[in-house]
């Protein structure tokens, strides 16, 4: 069985969106549970079974369009071809096409047009976030950002996301207001607020409807994978699609 946190946001009912938890599934240690990533060293057969469990439990209209994520800003329009697109975001206007991103501390951001005509998913670790993956995703959509809802899935919280000065510099040099999203740690270290940084960029682009955020993948080991906490681990999937008529 696949356990999911469904998006609580004002998107229309025909838009289905949520993030899987690590619970359920058949992967063994250290991927215990519903690992959906094929690139982390898990038994390939277990990953295939987990993806089958996901599709069956959620009654997905199709296999998710898995991406080859590279912590960049590439955006793929789906349905794509094979092999999997090298991109960290994807969008579609076709009902029944499932956009998906995999995370285990990085921030997943799901998007939906207010009228349900377009959906998208983005993988925003600090590198992709600083480079502009949310901006490139919004720019790819065939509608203005003010008509888009955004939902933030679970990511590592500020209290556990210690980074070096180069990370803070990458954001503050782009926007001085981003300094408010960092708390000083020991020496030259800082604690970064991925949720705050994402919201800052979304609002700057014109997104007015932002939901979700607040969960911590690092703190909640029962529900979430965390690469920062565990090193070798599985990945959760954040999924969004337009249901057929």
GROMACS .gro file of C-alpha atoms in nm:
model
  245
    1UNK     CA    1   0.000   0.000   0.000
    2UNK     CA    2   0.116   0.353  -0.077
    3UNK     CA    3   0.054   0.622   0.184
    4UNK     CA    4   0.010   0.976   0.054
    5UNK     CA    5  -0.029   1.328   0.187
    6UNK     CA    6  -0.279   1.489  -0.049
    7UNK     CA    7  -0.240   1.854  -0.135
    8UNK     CA    8  -0.471   2.081   0.064
    9UNK     CA    9  -0.508   2.378  -0.170
   10UNK     CA   10  -0.769   2.560  -0.379
   11UNK     CA   11  -0.697   2.379  -0.707
   12UNK     CA   12  -1.009   2.246  -0.884
   13UNK     CA   13  -1.121   1.888  -0.807
   14UNK     CA   14  -1.006   1.754  -1.144
   15UNK     CA   15  -0.646   1.821  -1.036
   16UNK     CA   16  -0.506   1.538  -0.823
   17UNK     CA   17  -0.188   1.612  -0.631
   18UNK     CA   18   0.008   1.476  -0.336
   19UNK     CA   19   0.333   1.341  -0.196
   20UNK     CA   20   0.403   0.982  -0.100
   21UNK     CA   21   0.534   0.881   0.240
   22UNK     CA   22   0.805   0.620   0.297
   23UNK     CA   23   0.556   0.386   0.467
   24UNK     CA   24   0.430   0.083   0.280
   25UNK     CA   25   0.615  -0.073  -0.009
   26UNK     CA   26   0.859  -0.362  -0.009
   27UNK     CA   27   1.212  -0.219  -0.010
   28UNK     CA   28   1.458  -0.351   0.246
   29UNK     CA   29   1.710  -0.160   0.456
   30UNK     CA   30   1.829   0.110   0.423
   31UNK     CA   31   1.548   0.198   0.182
   32UNK     CA   32   1.282   0.054   0.411
   33UNK     CA   33   0.939   0.113   0.268
   34UNK     CA   34   0.807   0.271  -0.047
   35UNK     CA   35   1.124   0.380  -0.225
   36UNK     CA   36   1.029   0.499  -0.573
   37UNK     CA   37   1.375   0.591  -0.704
   38UNK     CA   38   1.566   0.361  -0.937
   39UNK     CA   39   1.900   0.546  -0.902
   40UNK     CA   40   1.979   0.512  -0.530
   41UNK     CA   41   2.108   0.153  -0.517
   42UNK     CA   42   1.787  -0.023  -0.416
   43UNK     CA   43   1.694  -0.365  -0.555
   44UNK     CA   44   1.552  -0.286  -0.903
   45UNK     CA   45   1.278  -0.546  -0.858
   46UNK     CA   46   1.169  -0.378  -0.533
   47UNK     CA   47   1.149  -0.042  -0.708
   48UNK     CA   48   0.937  -0.191  -0.985
   49UNK     CA   49   0.702  -0.345  -0.729
   50UNK     CA   50   0.683  -0.020  -0.533
   51UNK     CA   51   0.589   0.170  -0.846
   52UNK     CA   52   0.322  -0.090  -0.919
   53UNK     CA   53   0.189  -0.047  -0.564
   54UNK     CA   54   0.184   0.329  -0.615
   55UNK     CA   55  -0.008   0.309  -0.940
   56UNK     CA   56  -0.257   0.057  -0.802
   57UNK     CA   57  -0.320   0.229  -0.468
   58UNK     CA   58  -0.362   0.577  -0.616
   59UNK     CA   59  -0.544   0.443  -0.923
   60UNK     CA   60  -0.315   0.648  -1.141
   61UNK     CA   61  -0.430   0.691  -1.501
   62UNK     CA   62  -0.080   0.604  -1.626
   63UNK     CA   63   0.273   0.536  -1.511
   64UNK     CA   64   0.426   0.862  -1.382
   65UNK     CA   65   0.661   1.034  -1.625
   66UNK     CA   66   0.980   0.992  -1.423
   67UNK     CA   67   1.255   1.245  -1.490
   68UNK     CA   68   1.634   1.222  -1.483
   69UNK     CA   69   1.685   1.492  -1.220
   70UNK     CA   70   2.015   1.683  -1.218
   71UNK     CA   71   1.959   1.973  -0.974
   72UNK     CA   72   1.919   2.209  -1.268
   73UNK     CA   73   1.651   2.428  -1.421
   74UNK     CA   74   1.539   2.220  -1.718
   75UNK     CA   75   1.164   2.187  -1.774
   76UNK     CA   76   1.010   1.908  -1.984
   77UNK     CA   77   0.672   1.924  -2.151
   78UNK     CA   78   0.491   1.594  -2.109
   79UNK     CA   79   0.424   1.340  -2.238
   80UNK     CA   80   0.792   1.304  -2.318
   81UNK     CA   81   0.985   1.046  -2.508
   82UNK     CA   82   1.231   0.781  -2.398
   83UNK     CA   83   1.478   0.784  -2.237
   84UNK     CA   84   1.346   0.992  -1.951
   85UNK     CA   85   1.397   1.366  -2.001
   86UNK     CA   86   1.693   1.520  -1.818
   87UNK     CA   87   1.505   1.789  -1.629
   88UNK     CA   88   1.406   1.896  -1.281
   89UNK     CA   89   1.053   2.005  -1.364
   90UNK     CA   90   0.774   1.899  -1.596
   91UNK     CA   91   0.435   2.026  -1.705
   92UNK     CA   92   0.139   1.905  -1.905
   93UNK     CA   93  -0.201   2.011  -2.026
   94UNK     CA   94  -0.309   1.658  -2.117
   95UNK     CA   95  -0.550   1.475  -1.885
   96UNK     CA   96  -0.414   1.144  -1.760
   97UNK     CA   97  -0.045   1.237  -1.784
   98UNK     CA   98   0.121   1.214  -1.441
   99UNK     CA   99   0.400   1.463  -1.361
  100UNK     CA  100   0.636   1.344  -1.087
  101UNK     CA  101   0.949   1.452  -0.901
  102UNK     CA  102   1.152   1.253  -0.647
  103UNK     CA  103   1.289   1.405  -0.326
  104UNK     CA  104   1.442   1.323   0.012
  105UNK     CA  105   1.505   1.669   0.168
  106UNK     CA  106   1.482   1.883  -0.145
  107UNK     CA  107   1.161   2.080  -0.186
  108UNK     CA  108   0.893   1.950  -0.426
  109UNK     CA  109   0.663   2.221  -0.564
  110UNK     CA  110   0.341   2.134  -0.747
  111UNK     CA  111   0.157   2.382  -0.969
  112UNK     CA  112  -0.195   2.393  -1.108
  113UNK     CA  113  -0.376   2.645  -1.322
  114UNK     CA  114  -0.673   2.797  -1.143
  115UNK     CA  115  -0.903   2.643  -1.406
  116UNK     CA  116  -0.729   2.303  -1.391
  117UNK     CA  117  -0.609   2.320  -1.751
  118UNK     CA  118  -0.237   2.287  -1.677
  119UNK     CA  119  -0.031   2.118  -1.404
  120UNK     CA  120   0.340   2.101  -1.325
  121UNK     CA  121   0.589   1.959  -1.076
  122UNK     CA  122   0.933   2.096  -0.983
  123UNK     CA  123   1.226   1.957  -0.783
  124UNK     CA  124   1.387   2.243  -0.590
  125UNK     CA  125   1.698   2.165  -0.393
  126UNK     CA  126   1.904   2.469  -0.300
  127UNK     CA  127   2.105   2.456  -0.623
  128UNK     CA  128   1.802   2.438  -0.848
  129UNK     CA  129   1.617   2.693  -0.639
  130UNK     CA  130   1.905   2.941  -0.657
  131UNK     CA  131   1.948   2.879  -1.030
  132UNK     CA  132   1.580   2.951  -1.097
  133UNK     CA  133   1.398   2.619  -1.142
  134UNK     CA  134   1.071   2.766  -1.011
  135UNK     CA  135   1.103   3.063  -1.244
  136UNK     CA  136   1.173   2.846  -1.549
  137UNK     CA  137   0.880   2.622  -1.461
  138UNK     CA  138   0.639   2.912  -1.436
  139UNK     CA  139   0.778   3.065  -1.755
  140UNK     CA  140   0.710   2.739  -1.941
  141UNK     CA  141   0.342   2.737  -1.850
  142UNK     CA  142   0.103   2.887  -2.108
  143UNK     CA  143  -0.064   3.122  -1.859
  144UNK     CA  144   0.039   3.404  -1.623
  145UNK     CA  145   0.172   3.319  -1.279
  146UNK     CA  146  -0.112   3.505  -1.108
  147UNK     CA  147  -0.347   3.232  -1.236
  148UNK     CA  148  -0.139   2.950  -1.086
  149UNK     CA  149  -0.174   2.776  -0.748
  150UNK     CA  150   0.143   2.637  -0.586
  151UNK     CA  151   0.171   2.365  -0.321
  152UNK     CA  152   0.489   2.294  -0.126
  153UNK     CA  153   0.552   1.934  -0.025
  154UNK     CA  154   0.769   1.811   0.262
  155UNK     CA  155   1.134   1.917   0.269
  156UNK     CA  156   1.411   1.961   0.524
  157UNK     CA  157   1.330   2.238   0.773
  158UNK     CA  158   1.551   2.534   0.853
  159UNK     CA  159   1.643   2.393   1.194
  160UNK     CA  160   1.822   2.099   1.027
  161UNK     CA  161   1.945   2.248   0.700
  162UNK     CA  162   2.293   2.378   0.779
  163UNK     CA  163   2.477   2.521   0.478
  164UNK     CA  164   2.797   2.705   0.395
  165UNK     CA  165   2.837   3.076   0.316
  166UNK     CA  166   2.834   3.007  -0.058
  167UNK     CA  167   2.471   2.894  -0.036
  168UNK     CA  168   2.360   3.210   0.142
  169UNK     CA  169   2.562   3.421  -0.102
  170UNK     CA  170   2.394   3.257  -0.403
  171UNK     CA  171   2.053   3.372  -0.282
  172UNK     CA  172   2.136   3.707  -0.125
  173UNK     CA  173   2.329   3.828  -0.429
  174UNK     CA  174   2.015   3.764  -0.633
  175UNK     CA  175   1.778   3.926  -0.382
  176UNK     CA  176   1.886   4.100  -0.062
  177UNK     CA  177   1.553   4.011   0.102
  178UNK     CA  178   1.661   3.645   0.095
  179UNK     CA  179   1.889   3.722   0.390
  180UNK     CA  180   1.579   3.696   0.608
  181UNK     CA  181   1.566   3.323   0.522
  182UNK     CA  182   1.900   3.247   0.688
  183UNK     CA  183   1.988   3.213   1.057
  184UNK     CA  184   2.354   3.222   1.161
  185UNK     CA  185   2.506   2.900   1.292
  186UNK     CA  186   2.855   2.829   1.426
  187UNK     CA  187   3.150   2.986   1.252
  188UNK     CA  188   3.068   3.057   0.890
  189UNK     CA  189   2.767   2.822   0.880
  190UNK     CA  190   2.405   2.921   0.824
  191UNK     CA  191   2.065   2.753   0.855
  192UNK     CA  192   1.860   2.796   0.538
  193UNK     CA  193   1.482   2.809   0.508
  194UNK     CA  194   1.396   2.636   0.179
  195UNK     CA  195   1.027   2.707   0.227
  196UNK     CA  196   1.087   3.078   0.280
  197UNK     CA  197   1.325   3.102  -0.015
  198UNK     CA  198   1.075   2.928  -0.243
  199UNK     CA  199   0.787   3.150  -0.131
  200UNK     CA  200   0.998   3.460  -0.189
  201UNK     CA  201   1.068   3.357  -0.547
  202UNK     CA  202   0.713   3.244  -0.619
  203UNK     CA  203   0.568   3.574  -0.500
  204UNK     CA  204   0.827   3.767  -0.697
  205UNK     CA  205   0.705   3.585  -1.008
  206UNK     CA  206   0.345   3.676  -0.934
  207UNK     CA  207   0.211   3.359  -0.770
  208UNK     CA  208  -0.046   3.471  -0.513
  209UNK     CA  209  -0.184   3.133  -0.402
  210UNK     CA  210   0.076   2.929  -0.210
  211UNK     CA  211  -0.018   2.635   0.014
  212UNK     CA  212   0.162   2.360   0.202
  213UNK     CA  213   0.505   2.372   0.361
  214UNK     CA  214   0.606   2.324   0.721
  215UNK     CA  215   0.676   1.950   0.735
  216UNK     CA  216   1.035   1.836   0.800
  217UNK     CA  217   1.178   1.533   0.626
  218UNK     CA  218   1.482   1.525   0.857
  219UNK     CA  219   1.287   1.532   1.182
  220UNK     CA  220   1.016   1.280   1.092
  221UNK     CA  221   1.201   0.956   1.019
  222UNK     CA  222   0.883   0.748   1.041
  223UNK     CA  223   0.718   0.924   0.749
  224UNK     CA  224   0.992   1.066   0.531
  225UNK     CA  225   1.323   0.976   0.373
  226UNK     CA  226   1.605   1.222   0.444
  227UNK     CA  227   1.939   1.216   0.264
  228UNK     CA  228   2.088   1.463   0.513
  229UNK     CA  229   1.989   1.240   0.804
  230UNK     CA  230   2.055   0.892   0.662
  231UNK     CA  231   2.285   0.919   0.363
  232UNK     CA  232   2.176   0.614   0.162
  233UNK     CA  233   1.798   0.620   0.153
  234UNK     CA  234   1.494   0.606  -0.070
  235UNK     CA  235   1.295   0.884  -0.231
  236UNK     CA  236   0.937   1.004  -0.201
  237UNK     CA  237   0.740   1.106  -0.510
  238UNK     CA  238   0.535   1.420  -0.550
  239UNK     CA  239   0.272   1.364  -0.817
  240UNK     CA  240   0.018   1.575  -1.001
  241UNK     CA  241  -0.219   1.504  -1.289
  242UNK     CA  242  -0.543   1.617  -1.449
  243UNK     CA  243  -0.818   1.361  -1.411
  244UNK     CA  244  -1.010   1.268  -1.724
  245UNK     CA  245  -1.367   1.382  -1.778
   0.00000   0.00000   0.00000
